[in-house]
């Protein structure tokens, strides 16, 4: 009896290792195809990875990873309905598998952005709020990942005309991102601009102008090719100044 049990255990372990290899092969193929913009192949390989992972890892981190990857393939193509379904499954698996909080937050944020792109900000709002809460619990209120979640939350709040809430979210995010350096300063500049647009909606023009100027200065100072983003900031500042002269 003990020998039979041992043989079963060894056989199961071997099958698990084999399945993991197959899952990895499908995942690698899906990612390569997606990079090459061969999306039909990426979808097929991604779906195969999910199916293989499901056959043996019902609530595992490996299954969560395959679902998240397939969701990203759909999201990249703007197939948001398909992405929503997959991301919801990824979140459920992450919860069941007791995944690391950072991974769960990433899946929750992906779902929230998908709902936002489906023009369903009212549904996206509590999902973004959950992502922020998870990020804060996992890494503290001043972590860069919290800032990323907050800018998403502010997007949903803005689309729901909750401008005062969006302003608060973005000021919190900007307080974190103001410490960024190098190319990461472009993220800071993007949040500055997002906040400036919210302030414009609130008719807080006195506060808006310095943010537009800071956006331009930050983009000009950031390393690397930033011509398009600098031109955008310059255009927005010019438009603001034109409107200011007629107010």
PDB file of C-alpha atoms in Angstrom:
ATOM      1  CA  UNK A   1       0.000   0.000   0.000  1.00  0.00           C
ATOM      2  CA  UNK A   2       2.830   2.389   0.917  1.00  0.00           C
ATOM      3  CA  UNK A   3       4.607   1.557  -2.329  1.00  0.00           C
ATOM      4  CA  UNK A   4       1.464   2.274  -4.355  1.00  0.00           C
ATOM      5  CA  UNK A   5       0.970   5.594  -2.580  1.00  0.00           C
ATOM      6  CA  UNK A   6       4.597   6.539  -3.177  1.00  0.00           C
ATOM      7  CA  UNK A   7       4.333   5.658  -6.855  1.00  0.00           C
ATOM      8  CA  UNK A   8       1.210   7.756  -7.154  1.00  0.00           C
ATOM      9  CA  UNK A   9       2.913  10.688  -5.475  1.00  0.00           C
ATOM     10  CA  UNK A  10       5.951  10.423  -7.731  1.00  0.00           C
ATOM     11  CA  UNK A  11       3.779  10.095 -10.826  1.00  0.00           C
ATOM     12  CA  UNK A  12       1.677  13.114  -9.819  1.00  0.00           C
ATOM     13  CA  UNK A  13       4.777  15.200  -9.137  1.00  0.00           C
ATOM     14  CA  UNK A  14       6.245  14.259 -12.502  1.00  0.00           C
ATOM     15  CA  UNK A  15       2.973  15.111 -14.245  1.00  0.00           C
ATOM     16  CA  UNK A  16       2.915  18.479 -12.454  1.00  0.00           C
ATOM     17  CA  UNK A  17       6.439  19.306 -13.601  1.00  0.00           C
ATOM     18  CA  UNK A  18       5.560  18.299 -17.150  1.00  0.00           C
ATOM     19  CA  UNK A  19       2.446  20.469 -17.067  1.00  0.00           C
ATOM     20  CA  UNK A  20       4.472  23.409 -15.798  1.00  0.00           C
ATOM     21  CA  UNK A  21       6.869  23.017 -18.713  1.00  0.00           C
ATOM     22  CA  UNK A  22       3.979  22.957 -21.179  1.00  0.00           C
ATOM     23  CA  UNK A  23       2.412  26.033 -19.588  1.00  0.00           C
ATOM     24  CA  UNK A  24       5.721  27.880 -19.829  1.00  0.00           C
ATOM     25  CA  UNK A  25       6.089  26.930 -23.486  1.00  0.00           C
ATOM     26  CA  UNK A  26       2.636  28.285 -24.308  1.00  0.00           C
ATOM     27  CA  UNK A  27       3.220  31.457 -22.265  1.00  0.00           C
ATOM     28  CA  UNK A  28       6.566  32.134 -23.903  1.00  0.00           C
ATOM     29  CA  UNK A  29       5.029  31.590 -27.352  1.00  0.00           C
ATOM     30  CA  UNK A  30       2.098  33.891 -26.515  1.00  0.00           C
ATOM     31  CA  UNK A  31       4.380  36.680 -25.327  1.00  0.00           C
ATOM     32  CA  UNK A  32       6.645  36.379 -28.343  1.00  0.00           C
ATOM     33  CA  UNK A  33       3.671  36.472 -30.717  1.00  0.00           C
ATOM     34  CA  UNK A  34       2.216  39.502 -28.915  1.00  0.00           C
ATOM     35  CA  UNK A  35       5.534  41.341 -29.151  1.00  0.00           C
ATOM     36  CA  UNK A  36       5.519  40.654 -32.882  1.00  0.00           C
ATOM     37  CA  UNK A  37       1.874  41.809 -33.089  1.00  0.00           C
ATOM     38  CA  UNK A  38       0.766  38.352 -34.218  1.00  0.00           C
ATOM     39  CA  UNK A  39      -2.299  38.593 -32.032  1.00  0.00           C
ATOM     40  CA  UNK A  40      -4.216  35.580 -33.328  1.00  0.00           C
ATOM     41  CA  UNK A  41      -1.246  33.381 -32.415  1.00  0.00           C
ATOM     42  CA  UNK A  42      -0.887  35.154 -29.079  1.00  0.00           C
ATOM     43  CA  UNK A  43      -4.542  34.510 -28.252  1.00  0.00           C
ATOM     44  CA  UNK A  44      -4.312  30.854 -29.229  1.00  0.00           C
ATOM     45  CA  UNK A  45      -1.149  30.223 -27.254  1.00  0.00           C
ATOM     46  CA  UNK A  46      -2.451  32.199 -24.302  1.00  0.00           C
ATOM     47  CA  UNK A  47      -5.699  30.240 -24.233  1.00  0.00           C
ATOM     48  CA  UNK A  48      -3.697  26.989 -24.400  1.00  0.00           C
ATOM     49  CA  UNK A  49      -1.600  28.128 -21.447  1.00  0.00           C
ATOM     50  CA  UNK A  50      -4.757  28.837 -19.447  1.00  0.00           C
ATOM     51  CA  UNK A  51      -6.289  25.473 -20.345  1.00  0.00           C
ATOM     52  CA  UNK A  52      -3.119  23.600 -19.423  1.00  0.00           C
ATOM     53  CA  UNK A  53      -2.787  25.489 -16.138  1.00  0.00           C
ATOM     54  CA  UNK A  54      -6.440  24.845 -15.291  1.00  0.00           C
ATOM     55  CA  UNK A  55      -6.006  21.117 -15.804  1.00  0.00           C
ATOM     56  CA  UNK A  56      -3.744  20.827 -12.787  1.00  0.00           C
ATOM     57  CA  UNK A  57      -3.371  24.202 -11.040  1.00  0.00           C
ATOM     58  CA  UNK A  58      -7.001  25.040 -10.281  1.00  0.00           C
ATOM     59  CA  UNK A  59      -6.341  27.970  -7.926  1.00  0.00           C
ATOM     60  CA  UNK A  60      -2.633  28.507  -8.293  1.00  0.00           C
ATOM     61  CA  UNK A  61      -0.379  31.473  -8.934  1.00  0.00           C
ATOM     62  CA  UNK A  62       0.542  29.855 -12.256  1.00  0.00           C
ATOM     63  CA  UNK A  63      -3.085  29.903 -13.394  1.00  0.00           C
ATOM     64  CA  UNK A  64      -3.393  33.528 -12.313  1.00  0.00           C
ATOM     65  CA  UNK A  65      -0.320  34.367 -14.371  1.00  0.00           C
ATOM     66  CA  UNK A  66      -1.716  32.739 -17.514  1.00  0.00           C
ATOM     67  CA  UNK A  67      -5.059  34.524 -17.124  1.00  0.00           C
ATOM     68  CA  UNK A  68      -3.385  37.875 -16.584  1.00  0.00           C
ATOM     69  CA  UNK A  69      -1.236  37.378 -19.657  1.00  0.00           C
ATOM     70  CA  UNK A  70      -4.207  36.424 -21.838  1.00  0.00           C
ATOM     71  CA  UNK A  71      -6.138  39.408 -20.513  1.00  0.00           C
ATOM     72  CA  UNK A  72      -3.255  41.673 -21.521  1.00  0.00           C
ATOM     73  CA  UNK A  73      -3.295  40.212 -25.040  1.00  0.00           C
ATOM     74  CA  UNK A  74      -6.967  41.120 -25.362  1.00  0.00           C
ATOM     75  CA  UNK A  75      -6.451  44.527 -23.739  1.00  0.00           C
ATOM     76  CA  UNK A  76      -3.599  45.360 -26.112  1.00  0.00           C
ATOM     77  CA  UNK A  77      -5.990  44.815 -29.017  1.00  0.00           C
ATOM     78  CA  UNK A  78      -8.733  46.852 -27.342  1.00  0.00           C
ATOM     79  CA  UNK A  79     -10.861  43.731 -27.011  1.00  0.00           C
ATOM     80  CA  UNK A  80     -12.075  45.011 -23.698  1.00  0.00           C
ATOM     81  CA  UNK A  81     -15.113  42.735 -23.324  1.00  0.00           C
ATOM     82  CA  UNK A  82     -12.909  39.659 -23.636  1.00  0.00           C
ATOM     83  CA  UNK A  83     -10.298  41.226 -21.358  1.00  0.00           C
ATOM     84  CA  UNK A  84     -12.914  41.945 -18.694  1.00  0.00           C
ATOM     85  CA  UNK A  85     -13.988  38.308 -18.513  1.00  0.00           C
ATOM     86  CA  UNK A  86     -10.407  37.072 -18.220  1.00  0.00           C
ATOM     87  CA  UNK A  87      -9.343  39.685 -15.682  1.00  0.00           C
ATOM     88  CA  UNK A  88     -12.332  38.878 -13.479  1.00  0.00           C
ATOM     89  CA  UNK A  89     -11.211  35.266 -13.450  1.00  0.00           C
ATOM     90  CA  UNK A  90      -7.643  36.329 -12.696  1.00  0.00           C
ATOM     91  CA  UNK A  91      -8.796  38.346  -9.685  1.00  0.00           C
ATOM     92  CA  UNK A  92     -10.885  35.430  -8.415  1.00  0.00           C
ATOM     93  CA  UNK A  93      -7.970  33.028  -8.767  1.00  0.00           C
ATOM     94  CA  UNK A  94      -5.585  35.484  -7.093  1.00  0.00           C
ATOM     95  CA  UNK A  95      -7.958  35.710  -4.143  1.00  0.00           C
ATOM     96  CA  UNK A  96      -8.420  31.939  -3.912  1.00  0.00           C
ATOM     97  CA  UNK A  97      -4.699  31.263  -4.257  1.00  0.00           C
ATOM     98  CA  UNK A  98      -3.856  33.899  -1.645  1.00  0.00           C
ATOM     99  CA  UNK A  99      -1.511  35.609  -4.100  1.00  0.00           C
ATOM    100  CA  UNK A 100       0.821  38.356  -2.990  1.00  0.00           C
ATOM    101  CA  UNK A 101      -1.033  41.618  -2.444  1.00  0.00           C
ATOM    102  CA  UNK A 102       0.949  43.376  -5.152  1.00  0.00           C
ATOM    103  CA  UNK A 103      -0.092  40.788  -7.740  1.00  0.00           C
ATOM    104  CA  UNK A 104      -3.721  40.956  -6.658  1.00  0.00           C
ATOM    105  CA  UNK A 105      -3.631  44.753  -6.876  1.00  0.00           C
ATOM    106  CA  UNK A 106      -2.196  44.563 -10.396  1.00  0.00           C
ATOM    107  CA  UNK A 107      -5.056  42.321 -11.525  1.00  0.00           C
ATOM    108  CA  UNK A 108      -7.633  44.551  -9.827  1.00  0.00           C
ATOM    109  CA  UNK A 109      -6.156  47.621 -11.543  1.00  0.00           C
ATOM    110  CA  UNK A 110      -6.171  45.874 -14.908  1.00  0.00           C
ATOM    111  CA  UNK A 111      -9.852  45.086 -14.442  1.00  0.00           C
ATOM    112  CA  UNK A 112     -10.575  48.677 -13.418  1.00  0.00           C
ATOM    113  CA  UNK A 113      -8.843  50.104 -16.509  1.00  0.00           C
ATOM    114  CA  UNK A 114     -10.731  47.630 -18.682  1.00  0.00           C
ATOM    115  CA  UNK A 115     -14.051  48.807 -17.242  1.00  0.00           C
ATOM    116  CA  UNK A 116     -12.957  52.398 -17.797  1.00  0.00           C
ATOM    117  CA  UNK A 117     -12.221  51.685 -21.445  1.00  0.00           C
ATOM    118  CA  UNK A 118     -15.629  50.036 -21.746  1.00  0.00           C
ATOM    119  CA  UNK A 119     -17.097  53.434 -20.750  1.00  0.00           C
ATOM    120  CA  UNK A 120     -18.296  52.070 -17.394  1.00  0.00           C
ATOM    121  CA  UNK A 121     -16.640  54.442 -14.927  1.00  0.00           C
ATOM    122  CA  UNK A 122     -19.271  53.875 -12.246  1.00  0.00           C
ATOM    123  CA  UNK A 123     -18.252  50.221 -12.133  1.00  0.00           C
ATOM    124  CA  UNK A 124     -14.572  51.043 -12.430  1.00  0.00           C
ATOM    125  CA  UNK A 125     -14.611  53.460  -9.484  1.00  0.00           C
ATOM    126  CA  UNK A 126     -14.967  50.932  -6.619  1.00  0.00           C
ATOM    127  CA  UNK A 127     -12.505  48.617  -8.347  1.00  0.00           C
ATOM    128  CA  UNK A 128      -9.899  51.381  -8.482  1.00  0.00           C
ATOM    129  CA  UNK A 129     -10.670  52.217  -4.856  1.00  0.00           C
ATOM    130  CA  UNK A 130      -9.994  48.608  -3.943  1.00  0.00           C
ATOM    131  CA  UNK A 131      -6.707  48.679  -5.857  1.00  0.00           C
ATOM    132  CA  UNK A 132      -5.593  51.775  -3.937  1.00  0.00           C
ATOM    133  CA  UNK A 133      -6.529  50.161  -0.620  1.00  0.00           C
ATOM    134  CA  UNK A 134      -4.591  46.994  -1.438  1.00  0.00           C
ATOM    135  CA  UNK A 135      -1.544  48.988  -2.555  1.00  0.00           C
ATOM    136  CA  UNK A 136      -1.550  51.097   0.608  1.00  0.00           C
ATOM    137  CA  UNK A 137      -1.888  48.042   2.829  1.00  0.00           C
ATOM    138  CA  UNK A 138       0.893  46.210   0.992  1.00  0.00           C
ATOM    139  CA  UNK A 139       3.452  48.993   0.582  1.00  0.00           C
ATOM    140  CA  UNK A 140       2.367  52.050   2.541  1.00  0.00           C
ATOM    141  CA  UNK A 141       0.726  55.315   1.407  1.00  0.00           C
ATOM    142  CA  UNK A 142       3.844  56.791  -0.226  1.00  0.00           C
ATOM    143  CA  UNK A 143       4.774  53.959  -2.588  1.00  0.00           C
ATOM    144  CA  UNK A 144       5.025  54.559  -6.345  1.00  0.00           C
ATOM    145  CA  UNK A 145       2.472  51.803  -7.003  1.00  0.00           C
ATOM    146  CA  UNK A 146      -0.037  53.708  -4.889  1.00  0.00           C
ATOM    147  CA  UNK A 147       0.471  56.730  -7.146  1.00  0.00           C
ATOM    148  CA  UNK A 148      -0.243  54.645 -10.246  1.00  0.00           C
ATOM    149  CA  UNK A 149      -3.462  53.334  -8.700  1.00  0.00           C
ATOM    150  CA  UNK A 150      -4.473  56.858  -7.686  1.00  0.00           C
ATOM    151  CA  UNK A 151      -4.134  58.251 -11.209  1.00  0.00           C
ATOM    152  CA  UNK A 152      -6.457  55.500 -12.409  1.00  0.00           C
ATOM    153  CA  UNK A 153      -8.905  56.278  -9.624  1.00  0.00           C
ATOM    154  CA  UNK A 154      -8.802  59.953 -10.587  1.00  0.00           C
ATOM    155  CA  UNK A 155      -9.642  59.038 -14.178  1.00  0.00           C
ATOM    156  CA  UNK A 156     -12.829  57.291 -13.058  1.00  0.00           C
ATOM    157  CA  UNK A 157     -13.694  60.129 -10.683  1.00  0.00           C
ATOM    158  CA  UNK A 158     -13.222  62.688 -13.443  1.00  0.00           C
ATOM    159  CA  UNK A 159     -15.464  60.797 -15.846  1.00  0.00           C
ATOM    160  CA  UNK A 160     -18.131  60.762 -13.157  1.00  0.00           C
ATOM    161  CA  UNK A 161     -17.703  64.547 -12.678  1.00  0.00           C
ATOM    162  CA  UNK A 162     -16.379  64.019  -9.148  1.00  0.00           C
ATOM    163  CA  UNK A 163     -13.760  66.697  -9.721  1.00  0.00           C
ATOM    164  CA  UNK A 164     -13.078  67.473  -6.066  1.00  0.00           C
ATOM    165  CA  UNK A 165     -12.356  63.793  -5.393  1.00  0.00           C
ATOM    166  CA  UNK A 166     -10.204  63.540  -8.502  1.00  0.00           C
ATOM    167  CA  UNK A 167      -8.215  66.573  -7.380  1.00  0.00           C
ATOM    168  CA  UNK A 168      -7.566  64.948  -4.010  1.00  0.00           C
ATOM    169  CA  UNK A 169      -6.442  61.687  -5.592  1.00  0.00           C
ATOM    170  CA  UNK A 170      -4.086  63.454  -7.976  1.00  0.00           C
ATOM    171  CA  UNK A 171      -2.561  65.678  -5.315  1.00  0.00           C
ATOM    172  CA  UNK A 172      -1.819  62.555  -3.275  1.00  0.00           C
ATOM    173  CA  UNK A 173      -0.282  60.881  -6.338  1.00  0.00           C
ATOM    174  CA  UNK A 174       1.736  63.976  -7.204  1.00  0.00           C
ATOM    175  CA  UNK A 175       3.077  64.152  -3.661  1.00  0.00           C
ATOM    176  CA  UNK A 176       4.538  60.695  -4.236  1.00  0.00           C
ATOM    177  CA  UNK A 177       5.755  61.256  -7.776  1.00  0.00           C
ATOM    178  CA  UNK A 178       7.454  64.582  -7.049  1.00  0.00           C
ATOM    179  CA  UNK A 179      10.323  62.487  -5.652  1.00  0.00           C
ATOM    180  CA  UNK A 180      10.838  60.653  -8.952  1.00  0.00           C
ATOM    181  CA  UNK A 181      13.945  61.258 -11.016  1.00  0.00           C
ATOM    182  CA  UNK A 182      15.257  60.563 -14.525  1.00  0.00           C
ATOM    183  CA  UNK A 183      12.766  59.255 -17.086  1.00  0.00           C
ATOM    184  CA  UNK A 184      10.290  58.642 -14.273  1.00  0.00           C
ATOM    185  CA  UNK A 185       9.800  62.406 -14.142  1.00  0.00           C
ATOM    186  CA  UNK A 186       7.654  62.009 -17.229  1.00  0.00           C
ATOM    187  CA  UNK A 187       5.145  60.138 -15.046  1.00  0.00           C
ATOM    188  CA  UNK A 188       5.205  63.098 -12.701  1.00  0.00           C
ATOM    189  CA  UNK A 189       4.565  65.443 -15.626  1.00  0.00           C
ATOM    190  CA  UNK A 190       1.617  63.329 -16.793  1.00  0.00           C
ATOM    191  CA  UNK A 191       0.038  63.557 -13.346  1.00  0.00           C
ATOM    192  CA  UNK A 192       0.636  67.313 -13.272  1.00  0.00           C
ATOM    193  CA  UNK A 193      -1.200  67.628 -16.566  1.00  0.00           C
ATOM    194  CA  UNK A 194      -4.035  65.370 -15.416  1.00  0.00           C
ATOM    195  CA  UNK A 195      -4.437  67.532 -12.312  1.00  0.00           C
ATOM    196  CA  UNK A 196      -4.314  70.720 -14.385  1.00  0.00           C
ATOM    197  CA  UNK A 197      -7.187  69.456 -16.534  1.00  0.00           C
ATOM    198  CA  UNK A 198      -9.233  68.666 -13.432  1.00  0.00           C
ATOM    199  CA  UNK A 199      -8.553  72.145 -12.068  1.00  0.00           C
ATOM    200  CA  UNK A 200      -9.703  73.582 -15.391  1.00  0.00           C
ATOM    201  CA  UNK A 201     -12.993  71.716 -15.003  1.00  0.00           C
ATOM    202  CA  UNK A 202     -13.310  73.265 -11.544  1.00  0.00           C
ATOM    203  CA  UNK A 203     -12.496  76.714 -12.968  1.00  0.00           C
ATOM    204  CA  UNK A 204      -9.485  76.908 -10.645  1.00  0.00           C
ATOM    205  CA  UNK A 205      -7.441  78.740 -13.222  1.00  0.00           C
ATOM    206  CA  UNK A 206      -5.026  80.357 -10.766  1.00  0.00           C
ATOM    207  CA  UNK A 207      -3.877  76.903  -9.688  1.00  0.00           C
ATOM    208  CA  UNK A 208      -4.009  75.467 -13.198  1.00  0.00           C
ATOM    209  CA  UNK A 209      -1.487  77.787 -14.858  1.00  0.00           C
ATOM    210  CA  UNK A 210       1.539  76.944 -12.668  1.00  0.00           C
ATOM    211  CA  UNK A 211       0.833  73.245 -13.140  1.00  0.00           C
ATOM    212  CA  UNK A 212       0.805  73.645 -16.912  1.00  0.00           C
ATOM    213  CA  UNK A 213       4.110  75.504 -16.718  1.00  0.00           C
ATOM    214  CA  UNK A 214       5.603  72.820 -14.457  1.00  0.00           C
ATOM    215  CA  UNK A 215       4.414  70.136 -16.879  1.00  0.00           C
ATOM    216  CA  UNK A 216       6.256  71.848 -19.726  1.00  0.00           C
ATOM    217  CA  UNK A 217       9.412  72.393 -17.670  1.00  0.00           C
ATOM    218  CA  UNK A 218       9.447  68.805 -16.408  1.00  0.00           C
ATOM    219  CA  UNK A 219       9.024  67.325 -19.866  1.00  0.00           C
ATOM    220  CA  UNK A 220      11.731  69.593 -21.275  1.00  0.00           C
ATOM    221  CA  UNK A 221      14.143  68.573 -18.507  1.00  0.00           C
ATOM    222  CA  UNK A 222      13.503  64.830 -18.625  1.00  0.00           C
ATOM    223  CA  UNK A 223      16.234  62.771 -20.357  1.00  0.00           C
ATOM    224  CA  UNK A 224      15.584  61.074 -23.673  1.00  0.00           C
ATOM    225  CA  UNK A 225      13.538  62.011 -26.743  1.00  0.00           C
ATOM    226  CA  UNK A 226      10.528  63.969 -25.520  1.00  0.00           C
ATOM    227  CA  UNK A 227       9.706  66.112 -28.521  1.00  0.00           C
ATOM    228  CA  UNK A 228       6.074  65.049 -28.850  1.00  0.00           C
ATOM    229  CA  UNK A 229       5.306  65.369 -25.135  1.00  0.00           C
ATOM    230  CA  UNK A 230       7.012  68.773 -24.961  1.00  0.00           C
ATOM    231  CA  UNK A 231       5.031  69.989 -27.972  1.00  0.00           C
ATOM    232  CA  UNK A 232       1.816  68.775 -26.332  1.00  0.00           C
ATOM    233  CA  UNK A 233       2.594  70.620 -23.084  1.00  0.00           C
ATOM    234  CA  UNK A 234       3.537  73.779 -24.977  1.00  0.00           C
ATOM    235  CA  UNK A 235       0.295  73.623 -26.970  1.00  0.00           C
ATOM    236  CA  UNK A 236      -1.802  73.175 -23.836  1.00  0.00           C
ATOM    237  CA  UNK A 237      -0.112  76.077 -22.087  1.00  0.00           C
ATOM    238  CA  UNK A 238      -0.566  78.258 -25.164  1.00  0.00           C
ATOM    239  CA  UNK A 239      -4.240  77.378 -25.358  1.00  0.00           C
ATOM    240  CA  UNK A 240      -4.672  78.208 -21.673  1.00  0.00           C
ATOM    241  CA  UNK A 241      -2.990  81.582 -22.110  1.00  0.00           C
ATOM    242  CA  UNK A 242      -5.168  82.369 -25.129  1.00  0.00           C
ATOM    243  CA  UNK A 243      -8.296  81.606 -23.125  1.00  0.00           C
ATOM    244  CA  UNK A 244      -6.950  83.558 -20.173  1.00  0.00           C
ATOM    245  CA  UNK A 245      -6.629  86.693 -22.301  1.00  0.00           C
ATOM    246  CA  UNK A 246     -10.319  86.536 -23.198  1.00  0.00           C
ATOM    247  CA  UNK A 247     -11.662  85.815 -19.700  1.00  0.00           C
TER     248      UNK A 247
END
